[in-house]
Tab-separated table of C-alpha atoms in Angstrom:
chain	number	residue	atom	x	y	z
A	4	UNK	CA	0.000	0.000	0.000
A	5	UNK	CA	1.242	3.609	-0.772
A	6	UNK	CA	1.952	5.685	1.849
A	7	UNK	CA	0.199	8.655	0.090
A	8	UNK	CA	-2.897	6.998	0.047
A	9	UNK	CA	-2.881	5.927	3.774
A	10	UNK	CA	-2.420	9.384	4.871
A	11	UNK	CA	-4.676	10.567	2.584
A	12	UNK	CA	-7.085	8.421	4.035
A	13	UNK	CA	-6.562	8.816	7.431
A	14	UNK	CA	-5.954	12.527	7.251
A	15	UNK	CA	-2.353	12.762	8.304
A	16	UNK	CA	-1.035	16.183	8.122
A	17	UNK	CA	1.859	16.052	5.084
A	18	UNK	CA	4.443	16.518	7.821
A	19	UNK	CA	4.596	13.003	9.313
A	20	UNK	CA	4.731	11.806	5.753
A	21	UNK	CA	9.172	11.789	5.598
A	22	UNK	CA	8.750	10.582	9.061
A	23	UNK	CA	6.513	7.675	8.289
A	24	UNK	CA	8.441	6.946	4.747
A	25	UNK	CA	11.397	5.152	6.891
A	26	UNK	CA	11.282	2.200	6.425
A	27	UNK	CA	8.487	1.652	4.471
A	28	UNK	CA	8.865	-0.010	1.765
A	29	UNK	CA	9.975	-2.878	3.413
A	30	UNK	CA	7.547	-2.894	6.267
A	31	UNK	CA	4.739	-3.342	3.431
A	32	UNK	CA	6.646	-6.100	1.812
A	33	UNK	CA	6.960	-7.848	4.462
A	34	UNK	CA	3.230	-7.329	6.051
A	35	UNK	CA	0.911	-10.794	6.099
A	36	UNK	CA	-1.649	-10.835	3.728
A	37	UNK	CA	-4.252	-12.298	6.874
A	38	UNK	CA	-4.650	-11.704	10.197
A	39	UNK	CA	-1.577	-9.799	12.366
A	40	UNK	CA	-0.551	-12.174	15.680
A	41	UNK	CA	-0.995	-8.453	17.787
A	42	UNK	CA	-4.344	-8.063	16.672
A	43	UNK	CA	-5.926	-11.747	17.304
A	44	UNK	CA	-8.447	-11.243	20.473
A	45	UNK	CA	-7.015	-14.342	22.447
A	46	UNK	CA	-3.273	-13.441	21.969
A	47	UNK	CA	-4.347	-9.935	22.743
A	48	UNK	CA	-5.737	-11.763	26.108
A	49	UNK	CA	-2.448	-13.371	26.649
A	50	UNK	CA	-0.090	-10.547	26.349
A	51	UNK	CA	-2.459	-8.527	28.370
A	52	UNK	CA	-2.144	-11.009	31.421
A	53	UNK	CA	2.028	-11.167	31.235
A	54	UNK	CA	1.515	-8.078	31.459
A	55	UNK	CA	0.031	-8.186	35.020
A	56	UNK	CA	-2.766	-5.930	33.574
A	57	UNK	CA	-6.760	-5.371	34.070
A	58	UNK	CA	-9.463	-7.693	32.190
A	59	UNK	CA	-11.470	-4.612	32.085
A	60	UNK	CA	-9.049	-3.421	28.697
A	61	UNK	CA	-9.826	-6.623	26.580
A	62	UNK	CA	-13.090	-4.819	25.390
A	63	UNK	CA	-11.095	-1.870	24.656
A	64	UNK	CA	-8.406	-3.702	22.913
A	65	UNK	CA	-10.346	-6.008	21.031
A	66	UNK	CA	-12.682	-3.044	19.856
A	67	UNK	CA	-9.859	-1.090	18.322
A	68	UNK	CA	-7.929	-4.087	17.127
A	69	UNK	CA	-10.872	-5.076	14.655
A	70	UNK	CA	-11.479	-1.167	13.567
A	71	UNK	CA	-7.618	-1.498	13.115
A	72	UNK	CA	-7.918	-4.934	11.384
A	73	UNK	CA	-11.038	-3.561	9.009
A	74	UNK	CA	-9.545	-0.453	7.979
A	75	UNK	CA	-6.730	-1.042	5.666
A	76	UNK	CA	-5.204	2.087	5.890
A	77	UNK	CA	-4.944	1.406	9.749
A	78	UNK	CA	-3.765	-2.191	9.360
A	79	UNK	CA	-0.989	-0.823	7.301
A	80	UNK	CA	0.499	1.819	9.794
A	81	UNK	CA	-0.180	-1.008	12.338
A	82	UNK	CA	2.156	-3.074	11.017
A	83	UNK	CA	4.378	-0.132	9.932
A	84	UNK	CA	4.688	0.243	13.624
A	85	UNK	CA	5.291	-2.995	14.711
A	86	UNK	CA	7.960	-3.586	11.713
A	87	UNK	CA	9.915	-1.042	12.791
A	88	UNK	CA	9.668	-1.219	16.691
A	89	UNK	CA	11.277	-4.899	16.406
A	90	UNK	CA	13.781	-3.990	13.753
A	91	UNK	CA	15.090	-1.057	15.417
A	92	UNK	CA	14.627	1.631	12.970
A	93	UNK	CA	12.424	4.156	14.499
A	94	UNK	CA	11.992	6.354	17.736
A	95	UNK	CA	7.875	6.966	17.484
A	96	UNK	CA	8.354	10.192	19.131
A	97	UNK	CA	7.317	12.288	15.682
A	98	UNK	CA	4.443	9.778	14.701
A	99	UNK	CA	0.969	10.971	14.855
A	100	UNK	CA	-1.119	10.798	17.589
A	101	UNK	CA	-4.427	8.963	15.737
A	102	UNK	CA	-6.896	11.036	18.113
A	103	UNK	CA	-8.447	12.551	14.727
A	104	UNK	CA	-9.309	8.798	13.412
A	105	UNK	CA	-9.270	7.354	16.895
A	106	UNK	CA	-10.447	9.833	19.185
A	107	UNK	CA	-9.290	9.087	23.063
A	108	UNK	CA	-8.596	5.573	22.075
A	109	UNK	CA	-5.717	7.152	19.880
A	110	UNK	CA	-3.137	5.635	22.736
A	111	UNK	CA	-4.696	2.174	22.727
A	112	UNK	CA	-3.511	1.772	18.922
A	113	UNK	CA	0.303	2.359	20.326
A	114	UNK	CA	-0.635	0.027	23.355
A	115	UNK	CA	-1.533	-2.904	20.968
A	116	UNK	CA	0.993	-2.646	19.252
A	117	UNK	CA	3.556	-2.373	22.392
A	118	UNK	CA	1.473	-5.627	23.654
A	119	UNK	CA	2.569	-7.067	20.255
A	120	UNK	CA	6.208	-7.595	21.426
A	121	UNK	CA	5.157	-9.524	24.083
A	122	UNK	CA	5.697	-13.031	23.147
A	123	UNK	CA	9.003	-12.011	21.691
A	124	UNK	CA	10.420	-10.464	24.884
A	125	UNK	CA	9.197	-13.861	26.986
A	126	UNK	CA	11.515	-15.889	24.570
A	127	UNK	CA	14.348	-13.292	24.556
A	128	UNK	CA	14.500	-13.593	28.252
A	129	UNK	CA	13.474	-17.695	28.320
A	130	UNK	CA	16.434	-18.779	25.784
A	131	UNK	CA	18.456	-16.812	28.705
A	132	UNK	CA	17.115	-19.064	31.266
A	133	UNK	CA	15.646	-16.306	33.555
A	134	UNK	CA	12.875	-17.341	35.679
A	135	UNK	CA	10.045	-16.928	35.036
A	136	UNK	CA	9.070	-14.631	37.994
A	137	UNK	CA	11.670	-11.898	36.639
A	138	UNK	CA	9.944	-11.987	33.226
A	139	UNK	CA	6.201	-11.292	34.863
A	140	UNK	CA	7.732	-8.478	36.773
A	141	UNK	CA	10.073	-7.243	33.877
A	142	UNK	CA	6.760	-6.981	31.799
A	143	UNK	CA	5.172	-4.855	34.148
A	144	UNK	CA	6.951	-1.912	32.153
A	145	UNK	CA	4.231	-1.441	30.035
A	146	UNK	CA	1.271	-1.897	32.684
A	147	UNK	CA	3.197	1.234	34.010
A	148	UNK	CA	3.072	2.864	30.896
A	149	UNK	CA	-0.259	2.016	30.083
A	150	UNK	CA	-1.130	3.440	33.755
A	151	UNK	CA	0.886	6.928	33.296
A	152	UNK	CA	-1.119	7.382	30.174
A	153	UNK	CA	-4.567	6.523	31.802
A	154	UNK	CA	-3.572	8.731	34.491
A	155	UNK	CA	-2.622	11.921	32.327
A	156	UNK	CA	-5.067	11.220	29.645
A	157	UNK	CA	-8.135	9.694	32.040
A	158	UNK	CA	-7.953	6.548	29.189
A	159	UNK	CA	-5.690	3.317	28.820
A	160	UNK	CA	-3.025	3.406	25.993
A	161	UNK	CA	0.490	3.907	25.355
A	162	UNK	CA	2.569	7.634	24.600
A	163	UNK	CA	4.363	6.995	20.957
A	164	UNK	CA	7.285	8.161	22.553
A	165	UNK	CA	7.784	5.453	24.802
A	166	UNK	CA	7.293	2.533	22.775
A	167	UNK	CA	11.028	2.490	21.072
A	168	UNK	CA	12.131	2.019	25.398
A	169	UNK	CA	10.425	-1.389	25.116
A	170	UNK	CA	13.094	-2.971	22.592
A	171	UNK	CA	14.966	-3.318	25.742
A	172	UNK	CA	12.849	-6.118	26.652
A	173	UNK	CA	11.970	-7.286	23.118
A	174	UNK	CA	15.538	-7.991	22.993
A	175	UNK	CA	15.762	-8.987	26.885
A	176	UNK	CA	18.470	-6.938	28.086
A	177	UNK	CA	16.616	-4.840	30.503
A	178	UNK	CA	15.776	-6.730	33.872
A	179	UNK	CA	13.465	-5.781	36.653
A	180	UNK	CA	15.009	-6.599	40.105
A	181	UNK	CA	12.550	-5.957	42.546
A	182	UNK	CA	11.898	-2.602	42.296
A	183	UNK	CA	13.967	-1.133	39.732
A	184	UNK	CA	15.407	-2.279	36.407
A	185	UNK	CA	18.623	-3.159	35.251
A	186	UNK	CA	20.813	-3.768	32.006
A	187	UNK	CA	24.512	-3.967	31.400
A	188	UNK	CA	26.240	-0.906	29.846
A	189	UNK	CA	29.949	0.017	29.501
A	190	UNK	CA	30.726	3.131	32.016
A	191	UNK	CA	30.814	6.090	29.157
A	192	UNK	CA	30.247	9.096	31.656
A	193	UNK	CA	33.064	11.542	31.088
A	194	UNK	CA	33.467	11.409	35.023
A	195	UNK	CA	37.203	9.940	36.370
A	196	UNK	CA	36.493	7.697	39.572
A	197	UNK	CA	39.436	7.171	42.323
A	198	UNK	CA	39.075	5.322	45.347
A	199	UNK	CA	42.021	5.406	47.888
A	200	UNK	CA	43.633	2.070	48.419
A	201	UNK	CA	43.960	2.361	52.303
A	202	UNK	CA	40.780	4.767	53.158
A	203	UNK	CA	38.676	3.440	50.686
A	204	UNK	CA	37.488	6.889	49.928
A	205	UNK	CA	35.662	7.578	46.679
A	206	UNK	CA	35.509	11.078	44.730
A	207	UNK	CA	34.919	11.268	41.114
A	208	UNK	CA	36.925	14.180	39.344
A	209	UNK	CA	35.324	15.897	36.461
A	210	UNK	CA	35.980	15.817	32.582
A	211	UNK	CA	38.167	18.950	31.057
A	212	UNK	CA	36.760	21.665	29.522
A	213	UNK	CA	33.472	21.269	30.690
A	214	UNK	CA	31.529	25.098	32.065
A	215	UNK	CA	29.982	24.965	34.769
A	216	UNK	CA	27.641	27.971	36.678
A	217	UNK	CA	27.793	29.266	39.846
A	218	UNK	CA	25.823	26.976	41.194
A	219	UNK	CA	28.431	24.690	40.615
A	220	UNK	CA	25.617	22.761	38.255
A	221	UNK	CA	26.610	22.330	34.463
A	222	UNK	CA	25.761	25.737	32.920
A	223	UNK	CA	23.151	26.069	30.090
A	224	UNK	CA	20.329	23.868	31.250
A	225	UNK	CA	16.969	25.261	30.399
A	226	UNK	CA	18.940	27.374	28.015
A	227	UNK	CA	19.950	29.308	31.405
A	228	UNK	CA	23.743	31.055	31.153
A	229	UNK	CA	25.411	32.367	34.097
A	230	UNK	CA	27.774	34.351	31.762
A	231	UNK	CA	29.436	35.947	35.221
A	232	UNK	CA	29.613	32.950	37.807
A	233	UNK	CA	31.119	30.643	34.764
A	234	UNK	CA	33.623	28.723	35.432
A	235	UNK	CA	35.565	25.560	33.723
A	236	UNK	CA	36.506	22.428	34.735
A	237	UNK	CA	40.032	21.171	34.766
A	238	UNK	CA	41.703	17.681	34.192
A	239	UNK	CA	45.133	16.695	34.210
A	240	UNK	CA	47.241	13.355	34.493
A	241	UNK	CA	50.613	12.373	34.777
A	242	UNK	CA	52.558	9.341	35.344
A	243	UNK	CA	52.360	9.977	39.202
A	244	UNK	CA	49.356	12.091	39.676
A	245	UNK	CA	45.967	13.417	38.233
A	246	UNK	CA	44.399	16.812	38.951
A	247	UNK	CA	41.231	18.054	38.615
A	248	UNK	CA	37.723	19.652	40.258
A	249	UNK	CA	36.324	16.881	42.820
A	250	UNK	CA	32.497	16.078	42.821
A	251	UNK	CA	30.691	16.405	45.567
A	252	UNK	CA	28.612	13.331	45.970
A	253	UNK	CA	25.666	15.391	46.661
A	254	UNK	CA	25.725	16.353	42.704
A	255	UNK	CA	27.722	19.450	42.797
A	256	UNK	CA	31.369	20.426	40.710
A	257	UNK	CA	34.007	22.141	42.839
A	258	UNK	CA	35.418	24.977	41.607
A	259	UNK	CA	38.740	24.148	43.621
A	260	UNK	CA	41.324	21.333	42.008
A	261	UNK	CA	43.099	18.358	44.320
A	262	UNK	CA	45.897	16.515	43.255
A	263	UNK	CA	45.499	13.008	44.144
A	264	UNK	CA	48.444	10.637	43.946
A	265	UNK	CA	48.767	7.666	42.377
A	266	UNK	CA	50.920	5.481	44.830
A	267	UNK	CA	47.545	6.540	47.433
A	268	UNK	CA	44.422	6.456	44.794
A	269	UNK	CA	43.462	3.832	41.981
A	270	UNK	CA	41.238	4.034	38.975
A	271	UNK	CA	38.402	1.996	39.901
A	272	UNK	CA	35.657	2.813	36.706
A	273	UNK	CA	38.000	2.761	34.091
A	274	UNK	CA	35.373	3.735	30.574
A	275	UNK	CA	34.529	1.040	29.244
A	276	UNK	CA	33.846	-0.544	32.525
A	277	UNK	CA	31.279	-2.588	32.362
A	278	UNK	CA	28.102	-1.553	34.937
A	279	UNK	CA	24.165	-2.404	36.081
A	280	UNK	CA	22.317	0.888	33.809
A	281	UNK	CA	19.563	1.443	36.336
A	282	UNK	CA	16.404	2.665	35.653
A	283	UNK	CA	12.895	3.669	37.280
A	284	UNK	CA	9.899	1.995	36.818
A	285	UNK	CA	6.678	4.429	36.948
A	286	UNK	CA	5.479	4.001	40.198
A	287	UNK	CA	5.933	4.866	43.833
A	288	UNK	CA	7.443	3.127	46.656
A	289	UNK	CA	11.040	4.194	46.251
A	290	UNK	CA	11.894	4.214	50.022
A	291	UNK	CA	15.710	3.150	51.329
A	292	UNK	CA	14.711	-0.237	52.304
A	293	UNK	CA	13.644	-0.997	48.847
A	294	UNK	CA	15.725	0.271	46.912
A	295	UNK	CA	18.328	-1.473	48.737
A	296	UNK	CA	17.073	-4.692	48.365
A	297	UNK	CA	16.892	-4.028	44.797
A	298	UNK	CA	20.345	-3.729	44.787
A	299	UNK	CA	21.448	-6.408	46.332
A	300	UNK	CA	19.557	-8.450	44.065
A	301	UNK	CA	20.576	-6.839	40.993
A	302	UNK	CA	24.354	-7.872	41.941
A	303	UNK	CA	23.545	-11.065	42.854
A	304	UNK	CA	21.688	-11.810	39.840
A	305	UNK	CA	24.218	-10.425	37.196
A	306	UNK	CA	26.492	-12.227	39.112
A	307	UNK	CA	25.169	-14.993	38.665
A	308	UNK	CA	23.466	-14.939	35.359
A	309	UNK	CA	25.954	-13.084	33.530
A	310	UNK	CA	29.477	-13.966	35.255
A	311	UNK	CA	31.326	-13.261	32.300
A	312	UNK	CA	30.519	-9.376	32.865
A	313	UNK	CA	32.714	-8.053	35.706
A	314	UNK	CA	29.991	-5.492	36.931
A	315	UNK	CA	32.304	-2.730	38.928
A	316	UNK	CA	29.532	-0.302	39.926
A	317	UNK	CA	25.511	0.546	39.664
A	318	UNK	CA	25.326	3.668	37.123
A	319	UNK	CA	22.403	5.697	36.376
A	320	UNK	CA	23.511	8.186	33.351
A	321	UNK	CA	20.885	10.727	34.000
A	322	UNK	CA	17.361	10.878	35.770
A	323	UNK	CA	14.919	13.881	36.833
A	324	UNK	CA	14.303	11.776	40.269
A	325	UNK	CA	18.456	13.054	41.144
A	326	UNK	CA	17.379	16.728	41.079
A	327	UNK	CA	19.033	18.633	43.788
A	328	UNK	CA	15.955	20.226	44.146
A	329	UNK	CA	13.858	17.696	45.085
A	330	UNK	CA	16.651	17.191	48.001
A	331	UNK	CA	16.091	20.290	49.066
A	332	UNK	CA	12.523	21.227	48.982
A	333	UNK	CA	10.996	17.701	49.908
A	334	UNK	CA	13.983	16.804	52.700
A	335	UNK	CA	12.139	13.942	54.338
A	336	UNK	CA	10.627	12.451	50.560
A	337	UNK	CA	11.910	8.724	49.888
A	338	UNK	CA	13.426	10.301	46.460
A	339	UNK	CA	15.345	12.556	48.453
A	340	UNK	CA	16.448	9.548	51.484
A	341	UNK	CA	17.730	7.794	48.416
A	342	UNK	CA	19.366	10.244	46.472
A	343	UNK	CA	21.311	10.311	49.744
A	344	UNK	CA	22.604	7.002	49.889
A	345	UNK	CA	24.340	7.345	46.082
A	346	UNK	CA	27.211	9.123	44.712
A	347	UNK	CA	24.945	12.482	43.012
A	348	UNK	CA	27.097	13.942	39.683
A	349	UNK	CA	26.027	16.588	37.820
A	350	UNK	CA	24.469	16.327	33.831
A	351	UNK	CA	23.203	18.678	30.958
A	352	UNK	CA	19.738	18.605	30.962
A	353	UNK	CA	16.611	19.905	28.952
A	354	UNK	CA	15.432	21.881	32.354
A	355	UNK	CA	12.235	20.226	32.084
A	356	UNK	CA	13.234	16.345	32.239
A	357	UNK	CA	10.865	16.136	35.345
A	358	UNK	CA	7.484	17.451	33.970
A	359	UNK	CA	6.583	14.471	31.441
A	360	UNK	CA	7.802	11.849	34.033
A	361	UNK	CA	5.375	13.199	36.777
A	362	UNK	CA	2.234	14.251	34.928
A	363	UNK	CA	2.752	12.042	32.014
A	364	UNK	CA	2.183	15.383	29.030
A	365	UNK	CA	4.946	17.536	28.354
A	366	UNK	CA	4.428	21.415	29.860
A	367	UNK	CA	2.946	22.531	27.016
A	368	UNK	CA	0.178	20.224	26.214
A	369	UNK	CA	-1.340	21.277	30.003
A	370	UNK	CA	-3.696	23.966	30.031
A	371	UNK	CA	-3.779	23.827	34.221
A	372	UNK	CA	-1.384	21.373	35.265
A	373	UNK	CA	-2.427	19.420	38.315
A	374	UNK	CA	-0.894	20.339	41.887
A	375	UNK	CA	-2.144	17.208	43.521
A	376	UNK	CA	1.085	16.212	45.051
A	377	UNK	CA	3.996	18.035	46.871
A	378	UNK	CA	6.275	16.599	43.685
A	379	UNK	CA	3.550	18.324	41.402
A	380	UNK	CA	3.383	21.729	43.157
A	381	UNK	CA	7.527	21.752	43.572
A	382	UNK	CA	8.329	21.116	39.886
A	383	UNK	CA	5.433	23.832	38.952
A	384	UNK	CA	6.843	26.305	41.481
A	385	UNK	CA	10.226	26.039	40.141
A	386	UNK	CA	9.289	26.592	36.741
A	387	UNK	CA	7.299	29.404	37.470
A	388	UNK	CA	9.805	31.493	38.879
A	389	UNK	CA	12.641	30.230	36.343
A	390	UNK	CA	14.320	27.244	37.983
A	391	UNK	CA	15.002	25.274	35.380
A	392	UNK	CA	15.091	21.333	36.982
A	393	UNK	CA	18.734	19.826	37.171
A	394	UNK	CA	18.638	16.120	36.193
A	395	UNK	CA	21.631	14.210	37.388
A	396	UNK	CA	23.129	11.065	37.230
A	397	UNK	CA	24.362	8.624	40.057
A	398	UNK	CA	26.947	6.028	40.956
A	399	UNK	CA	26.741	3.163	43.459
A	400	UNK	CA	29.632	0.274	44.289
A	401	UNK	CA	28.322	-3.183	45.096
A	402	UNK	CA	31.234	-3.176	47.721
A	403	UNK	CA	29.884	-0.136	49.634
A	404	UNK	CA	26.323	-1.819	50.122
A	405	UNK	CA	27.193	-2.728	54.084
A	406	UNK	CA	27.248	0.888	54.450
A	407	UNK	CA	23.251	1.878	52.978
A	408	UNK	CA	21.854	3.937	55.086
A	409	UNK	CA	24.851	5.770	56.346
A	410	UNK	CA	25.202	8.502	54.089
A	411	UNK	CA	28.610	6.755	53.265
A	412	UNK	CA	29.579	8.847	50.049
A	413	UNK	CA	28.458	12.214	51.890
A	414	UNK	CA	30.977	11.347	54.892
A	415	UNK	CA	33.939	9.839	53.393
A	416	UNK	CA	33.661	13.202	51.063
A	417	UNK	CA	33.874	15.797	54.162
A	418	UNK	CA	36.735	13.654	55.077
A	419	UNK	CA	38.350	13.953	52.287
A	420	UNK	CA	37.617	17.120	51.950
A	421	UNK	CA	39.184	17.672	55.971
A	422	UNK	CA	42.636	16.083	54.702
A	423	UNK	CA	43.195	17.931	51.319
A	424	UNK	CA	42.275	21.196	53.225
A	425	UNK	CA	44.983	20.984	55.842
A	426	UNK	CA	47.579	19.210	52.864
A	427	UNK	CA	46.745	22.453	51.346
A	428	UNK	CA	47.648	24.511	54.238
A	429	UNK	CA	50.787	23.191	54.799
C-alpha cells in the first residue's frame, strides 16, 4: 500500500509523511496478507495477562484491534509500527497521535501494538534461562506505561514516545530486580572515579573543559547562562598524579582542584567498565529499604546470570528523580532519602526532564497542570519562577552496600575534603 494513500485516508497532516516513509517499503513487503498475531483477540488476552494488567481493557483492545484490522489504511500503519519497533529503525516520538481517526482511544492503537512484542520479549529472556518470575515483573513496564497514560489522559493506551524504550525487553536486556530495572552498559560518563587504596574513599573528578555555573551545576540547562559565575573544569594526568575539580557526591562540581596521587588512589571505573544501567519503573514506593534490596539483588543476579561481565559499579547516566531540588525542597521524601545514599554527579539537561515523568504530558500540552502532590506543586513552582530542573546522574559500588543507610559517600567526602584542606595549608 502507498503511503500517500494511507495518509490521505486517514488525514495525516503532510508533515509526518518523511517521518513515516522510513522504512516503508519494506515494512509493506513484508506485512501478512491475513490476520496480524498483535491483533488476534485471544493473543491480545495473553499478552495482556504477562503483562500483570486489568481484564477490564480486553473490550477496549479487542474493539480497536478489529477497527484497526477492518480499515486497511490502519492495518498498514499497524504493522508499519510494529515492523519497525522490532527492527530497530524508528523512535515513534514524531508519529501521529491517531486522536483525529481514533479519538481518546488514539493511545490504545500504540498500546496494541507495544502488547505485540510480548511473546518475543518472553523468549528473549526464556532462551536466557531467567525465571520466570523476573519476566512477569520485567513486563510490568508497560502496565506502568499504560497506567501513566490513563492517568494523564483519564484513558488506557500507550505515549508513541515510549514505545522504542520497550526494545529493551523485546531484545531482553533490561531486567526488573525488585523494584527497579537493570541492564549492562559500559561506564561512558566523562566522570574519572578514584578510590584510595587504604581509606577506601571515593571522589569522582570531572571531565576537562566542561563550564559549569555558579551553582556549581553544568551551565546552560533550560537554556539558562550564568555568563558571570562561569567557570571551567580542569583535568590533568601524569605518570604519578591526576588533577582536577572533585564532585561532591551530593551532585555538585568544585570549583577548587586536588591533586590526588597515584601510589595513594586507583582508577576503579576505568570507561569502558562494564556496569548495572539502572532505571525507574513508573510508580511509587522508592523508600531506602527498597531500593536497597533491589540492589542487592541486581548484583547477585548479574552475578550470577551473567558472570562473564565483571559489573564494577551501579550507574544511572541521567534521571529527573536526582534533582538537587527535590533534596532540598521535599527533605524527608523517599526520592530525596535515596538520592542520599548514592554518589549524586552533575548532567546537561533539557530543564524540564521532570514534567513528562510526573504528569505524564509535556508542559505545554497542560492547560492547568495538576498540583495534587507536593512533587507536582515543587516542579510547577520552580518553573514558574525560572528554575530550570537539574537532572543528574548517580553512581553506586556493590562493595559499599554494608554501608546503605549511612550517608557513606556524603561522609567519606567531608573527610576527604578535611585532609586535602589541611595538605593544602601546609
Amino acid at each position: 500500500m502507498e503511503l500517500h494513500h494511507v495518509t490521505d485516508k486517514l488525514g495525516l497532516e503532510q508533515k509526518f509523511i518523511p517521518v513515516l516513509a522510513q522504512g516503508w517499503t519494506s515494512s509493506m513487503r513484508t506485512m501478512p496478507k491475513g490476520d496480524f498475531d498483535f491483533l488476534v483477540p485471544a493473543k491480545i488476552t495473553v499478552a495482556r495477562k504477562a503483562c500483570q494488567m486489568t481484564p477490564a481493557l480486553d473490550d477496549t483492545l479487542c474493539r480497536i484491534a478489529k477497527k484497526i484490522h477492518q480499515t486497511p489504511e490502519l492495518r498498514a500503519l499497524a504493522w508499519h509500527a510494529y515492523y519497525l519497533l522490532i527492527t530497530g529503525q524508528n523512535s515513534f516520538a514524531e508519529w501521529p497521535s491517531l486522536t483525529h481517526c481514533l479519538d481518546r482511544d488514539a493511545g490504545i492503537f500504540y498500546l496494541l501494538i507495544a502488547l505485540g512484542i510480548v511473546p518475543k520479549a518472553q523468549a528473549s529472556y526464556r532462551t536466557q534461562n531467567i525465571p520466570e518470575d523476573i519476566i512477569e515483573n520485567t513486563l510490568l513496564e508497560i502496565k506502568g506505561f499504560c497506567d501513566n497514560h490513563t492517568a494523564a489522559h483519564q484513558h488506557p493506551g500507550l505515549v508513541r514516545r515510549q514505545l522504542a524504550w520497550l526494545r529493551n525487553y523485546l531484545h531482553g536486556r533490561l531486567f526488573r530486580l525488585e523494584r527497579l530495572e537493570f541492564k549492562l552498559e559500559p561506564f561512558v560518563a566523562p566522570f574519572h572515579v578514584f578510590r584510595h587504596i587504604k581509606k577506601g574513599w571515593t571522589v569522582l573528578l570531572a571531565p576537562e573543559g566542561v563550564n559549569y555555573n555558579s551553582l556549581n551545576l553544568i551551565d546552560g540547562v533550560g537554556e539558562i547562562f550564568d555568563e558571570k559565575g562561569k567557570w571551567t573544569s580542569h583535568f590533568d594526568e601524569t605518570v604519578g598524579t591526576v588533577t582536577g575539580n572533585p564532585i561532591d557526591p551530593r551532585g555538585y562540581a568544585m570549583k577548587r582542584h586536588v591533586t590526588l596521587d597515584r601510589k595513594d588512589w586507583e582508577n576503579i571505573l576505568p570507561h569502558g567498565s562494564w556496569v548495572l544501567d539502572m532505571h525507574i519503573p513508573p510508580g511509587g514506593g522508592l523508600t531506602p529499604d527498597i531500593c536497597l534490596k533491589s540492589f542487592q539483588k541486581a548484583v547477585k543476579f548479574f552475578r550470577e546470570h551473567f558472570p562473564e561481565y565483571p559489573v564494577k559499579a551501579i550507574n544511572c547516566g541521567i534521571s529527573w528523580i536526582f534533582d538537587h531540588a527535590l533534596e532540598r525542597k521535599l527533605p524527608d521524601s523517599n526520592l530525596a532519602k535515596f538520592m542520599r545514599e548514592l554518589y549524586l554527579y552533575p548532567c546537561f539537561s533539557s530543564g524540564q526532564d521532570a514534567v513528562f515523568f510526573v504528569f505524564g504530558k509535556d508542559l505545554d500540552d497542560m492547560e492547568n497542570p495538576p498540583r495534587n502532590t507536593r512533587l507536582q506543586q515543587m516542579i510547577l513552582d520552580s518553573l514558574e519562577v525560572g528554575e530550570p530542573l537539574h537532572a543528574s546522574g548517580m553512581l553506586f559500588f556493590p562493595e559499599d552496600l554494608k554501608h546503605w543507610s549511612t550517608q557513606y559517600y556524603r561522609k567519606q567526602f567531608l573527610l576527604f575534603e578535611i585532609e586535602d584542606t589541611e595538605k593544602q595549608r601546609t
